[in-house]
Amino acid sequence: MAGGRARPGRGTATATPAAEPGRRAGFRAEFAEGIREARRHPWFLAGLAALVAVIALGYSATSVALP
C-alpha cells in the first residue's frame, strides 16, 4: 500500500453484521407507502394510466370483434 492508502478492491474485508429480522409493517402500511412513493413520480402515474387505457380499449375491441 503506497502512502498508507488501500487500493479499491484490496485490503481486509470488513464483516457487516447480518440484518436482524424485525417486525414487518402490515399490508395497509406498505400499500400506503407505495401510494406515497408513486405520487412522487408523475411519470409512473402517467405510464400506469396509459397502460390501463390500452388494456381497457384492447379488451373492449376484443369483446366486440370476436363474438
Short mmCIF file of N, CA and C in Angstrom, two decimals:
data_model
loop_
_atom_site.label_atom_id
_atom_site.label_comp_id
_atom_site.label_asym_id
_atom_site.label_seq_id
_atom_site.Cartn_x
_atom_site.Cartn_y
_atom_site.Cartn_z
N MET A 1 0.84 -1.17 0.00
CA MET A 1 0.00 0.00 0.00
C MET A 1 0.88 1.23 0.00
N ALA A 2 0.78 1.99 -1.03
CA ALA A 2 1.61 3.18 -1.16
C ALA A 2 0.95 4.34 -0.43
N GLY A 3 1.71 4.95 0.45
CA GLY A 3 1.20 6.13 1.14
C GLY A 3 0.16 5.83 2.20
N GLY A 4 0.03 4.57 2.61
CA GLY A 4 -0.90 4.22 3.67
C GLY A 4 -2.35 4.14 3.22
N ARG A 5 -2.59 4.21 1.91
CA ARG A 5 -3.97 4.14 1.41
C ARG A 5 -4.17 2.81 0.72
N ALA A 6 -5.30 2.18 0.98
CA ALA A 6 -5.62 0.92 0.34
C ALA A 6 -6.24 1.19 -1.02
N ARG A 7 -5.89 0.37 -1.98
CA ARG A 7 -6.48 0.49 -3.31
C ARG A 7 -7.89 -0.10 -3.27
N PRO A 8 -8.78 0.41 -4.10
CA PRO A 8 -10.13 -0.15 -4.14
C PRO A 8 -10.08 -1.63 -4.51
N GLY A 9 -10.85 -2.40 -3.79
CA GLY A 9 -10.92 -3.83 -4.07
C GLY A 9 -9.85 -4.63 -3.36
N ARG A 10 -8.97 -3.97 -2.65
CA ARG A 10 -7.88 -4.65 -1.96
C ARG A 10 -7.98 -4.39 -0.47
N GLY A 11 -7.32 -5.21 0.31
CA GLY A 11 -7.30 -4.99 1.75
C GLY A 11 -8.15 -6.01 2.46
N THR A 12 -8.36 -5.77 3.72
CA THR A 12 -9.15 -6.71 4.50
C THR A 12 -10.62 -6.43 4.35
N ALA A 13 -11.36 -7.47 4.28
CA ALA A 13 -12.82 -7.33 4.16
C ALA A 13 -13.39 -7.06 5.53
N THR A 14 -14.31 -6.16 5.59
CA THR A 14 -14.97 -5.88 6.87
C THR A 14 -16.27 -6.66 6.91
N ALA A 15 -16.46 -7.34 7.98
CA ALA A 15 -17.68 -8.14 8.13
C ALA A 15 -18.80 -7.23 8.62
N THR A 16 -19.90 -7.24 7.90
CA THR A 16 -21.06 -6.47 8.35
C THR A 16 -22.00 -7.42 9.06
N PRO A 17 -22.53 -6.99 10.17
CA PRO A 17 -23.44 -7.88 10.89
C PRO A 17 -24.69 -8.14 10.06
N ALA A 18 -25.18 -9.35 10.17
CA ALA A 18 -26.39 -9.72 9.43
C ALA A 18 -27.56 -8.90 9.96
N ALA A 19 -28.41 -8.52 9.06
CA ALA A 19 -29.59 -7.75 9.45
C ALA A 19 -30.50 -8.63 10.30
N GLU A 20 -30.85 -8.10 11.42
CA GLU A 20 -31.73 -8.86 12.30
C GLU A 20 -33.15 -8.80 11.78
N PRO A 21 -33.81 -9.94 11.72
CA PRO A 21 -35.19 -9.91 11.25
C PRO A 21 -36.07 -9.16 12.24
N GLY A 22 -36.75 -8.16 11.75
CA GLY A 22 -37.63 -7.37 12.61
C GLY A 22 -39.07 -7.57 12.19
N ARG A 23 -39.93 -6.90 12.87
CA ARG A 23 -41.35 -6.98 12.51
C ARG A 23 -41.58 -6.15 11.26
N ARG A 24 -42.27 -6.74 10.30
CA ARG A 24 -42.60 -6.02 9.08
C ARG A 24 -43.86 -5.22 9.30
N ALA A 25 -43.95 -4.15 8.50
CA ALA A 25 -45.16 -3.35 8.55
C ALA A 25 -46.30 -4.15 7.94
N GLY A 26 -47.50 -3.82 8.31
CA GLY A 26 -48.66 -4.52 7.79
C GLY A 26 -48.92 -4.17 6.33
N PHE A 27 -49.84 -4.90 5.74
CA PHE A 27 -50.16 -4.71 4.32
C PHE A 27 -50.62 -3.28 4.06
N ARG A 28 -51.49 -2.77 4.91
CA ARG A 28 -52.01 -1.41 4.71
C ARG A 28 -50.91 -0.37 4.77
N ALA A 29 -49.98 -0.53 5.71
CA ALA A 29 -48.89 0.43 5.85
C ALA A 29 -47.98 0.38 4.62
N GLU A 30 -47.67 -0.82 4.14
CA GLU A 30 -46.82 -0.94 2.96
C GLU A 30 -47.54 -0.42 1.71
N PHE A 31 -48.84 -0.67 1.60
CA PHE A 31 -49.61 -0.18 0.46
C PHE A 31 -49.64 1.35 0.46
N ALA A 32 -49.87 1.93 1.64
CA ALA A 32 -49.90 3.40 1.75
C ALA A 32 -48.54 3.99 1.41
N GLU A 33 -47.47 3.33 1.82
CA GLU A 33 -46.13 3.80 1.49
C GLU A 33 -45.89 3.73 -0.02
N GLY A 34 -46.40 2.69 -0.66
CA GLY A 34 -46.27 2.57 -2.11
C GLY A 34 -47.03 3.66 -2.83
N ILE A 35 -48.22 3.99 -2.34
CA ILE A 35 -49.01 5.07 -2.95
C ILE A 35 -48.28 6.41 -2.80
N ARG A 36 -47.73 6.66 -1.62
CA ARG A 36 -46.98 7.91 -1.42
C ARG A 36 -45.77 7.98 -2.35
N GLU A 37 -45.08 6.86 -2.53
CA GLU A 37 -43.93 6.85 -3.42
C GLU A 37 -44.36 7.06 -4.87
N ALA A 38 -45.47 6.47 -5.28
CA ALA A 38 -45.95 6.63 -6.66
C ALA A 38 -46.34 8.08 -6.92
N ARG A 39 -46.89 8.77 -5.93
CA ARG A 39 -47.28 10.17 -6.12
C ARG A 39 -46.08 11.08 -6.33
N ARG A 40 -44.90 10.65 -5.86
CA ARG A 40 -43.70 11.46 -6.04
C ARG A 40 -43.12 11.32 -7.45
N HIS A 41 -43.65 10.37 -8.25
CA HIS A 41 -43.15 10.14 -9.60
C HIS A 41 -44.30 10.27 -10.60
N PRO A 42 -44.52 11.48 -11.13
CA PRO A 42 -45.64 11.69 -12.05
C PRO A 42 -45.54 10.83 -13.31
N TRP A 43 -44.33 10.55 -13.76
CA TRP A 43 -44.17 9.72 -14.96
C TRP A 43 -44.70 8.32 -14.72
N PHE A 44 -44.60 7.83 -13.50
CA PHE A 44 -45.11 6.50 -13.18
C PHE A 44 -46.63 6.47 -13.28
N LEU A 45 -47.27 7.49 -12.71
CA LEU A 45 -48.73 7.55 -12.76
C LEU A 45 -49.22 7.73 -14.20
N ALA A 46 -48.51 8.53 -15.01
CA ALA A 46 -48.90 8.71 -16.40
C ALA A 46 -48.75 7.40 -17.18
N GLY A 47 -47.68 6.69 -16.94
CA GLY A 47 -47.47 5.40 -17.60
C GLY A 47 -48.51 4.38 -17.19
N LEU A 48 -48.86 4.39 -15.92
CA LEU A 48 -49.88 3.46 -15.43
C LEU A 48 -51.24 3.78 -16.03
N ALA A 49 -51.57 5.05 -16.14
CA ALA A 49 -52.85 5.45 -16.75
C ALA A 49 -52.88 5.05 -18.23
N ALA A 50 -51.78 5.23 -18.94
CA ALA A 50 -51.72 4.84 -20.35
C ALA A 50 -51.87 3.34 -20.50
N LEU A 51 -51.24 2.59 -19.63
CA LEU A 51 -51.35 1.13 -19.68
C LEU A 51 -52.79 0.68 -19.42
N VAL A 52 -53.44 1.29 -18.47
CA VAL A 52 -54.84 0.95 -18.17
C VAL A 52 -55.72 1.26 -19.36
N ALA A 53 -55.50 2.40 -20.02
CA ALA A 53 -56.31 2.77 -21.19
C ALA A 53 -56.10 1.79 -22.34
N VAL A 54 -54.87 1.42 -22.60
CA VAL A 54 -54.58 0.48 -23.69
C VAL A 54 -55.21 -0.87 -23.42
N ILE A 55 -55.09 -1.35 -22.20
CA ILE A 55 -55.68 -2.65 -21.86
C ILE A 55 -57.20 -2.59 -21.96
N ALA A 56 -57.80 -1.54 -21.43
CA ALA A 56 -59.27 -1.42 -21.48
C ALA A 56 -59.77 -1.36 -22.91
N LEU A 57 -59.10 -0.57 -23.75
CA LEU A 57 -59.53 -0.47 -25.16
C LEU A 57 -59.29 -1.79 -25.90
N GLY A 58 -58.22 -2.47 -25.57
CA GLY A 58 -57.95 -3.76 -26.20
C GLY A 58 -58.98 -4.79 -25.86
N TYR A 59 -59.37 -4.86 -24.58
CA TYR A 59 -60.39 -5.83 -24.19
C TYR A 59 -61.76 -5.47 -24.76
N SER A 60 -62.07 -4.19 -24.83
CA SER A 60 -63.37 -3.81 -25.37
C SER A 60 -63.43 -4.12 -26.87
N ALA A 61 -62.35 -3.88 -27.59
CA ALA A 61 -62.33 -4.21 -29.03
C ALA A 61 -62.41 -5.71 -29.24
N THR A 62 -61.74 -6.48 -28.39
CA THR A 62 -61.81 -7.94 -28.50
C THR A 62 -63.21 -8.43 -28.21
N SER A 63 -63.85 -7.84 -27.24
CA SER A 63 -65.23 -8.25 -26.89
C SER A 63 -66.20 -7.97 -28.01
N VAL A 64 -65.98 -6.91 -28.77
CA VAL A 64 -66.88 -6.56 -29.87
C VAL A 64 -66.57 -7.39 -31.11
N ALA A 65 -65.29 -7.58 -31.41
CA ALA A 65 -64.90 -8.22 -32.66
C ALA A 65 -65.02 -9.74 -32.64
N LEU A 66 -64.74 -10.38 -31.53
CA LEU A 66 -64.70 -11.85 -31.50
C LEU A 66 -66.04 -12.53 -31.42
N PRO A 67 -67.02 -12.06 -30.68
CA PRO A 67 -68.27 -12.83 -30.62
C PRO A 67 -68.99 -12.75 -31.91
#
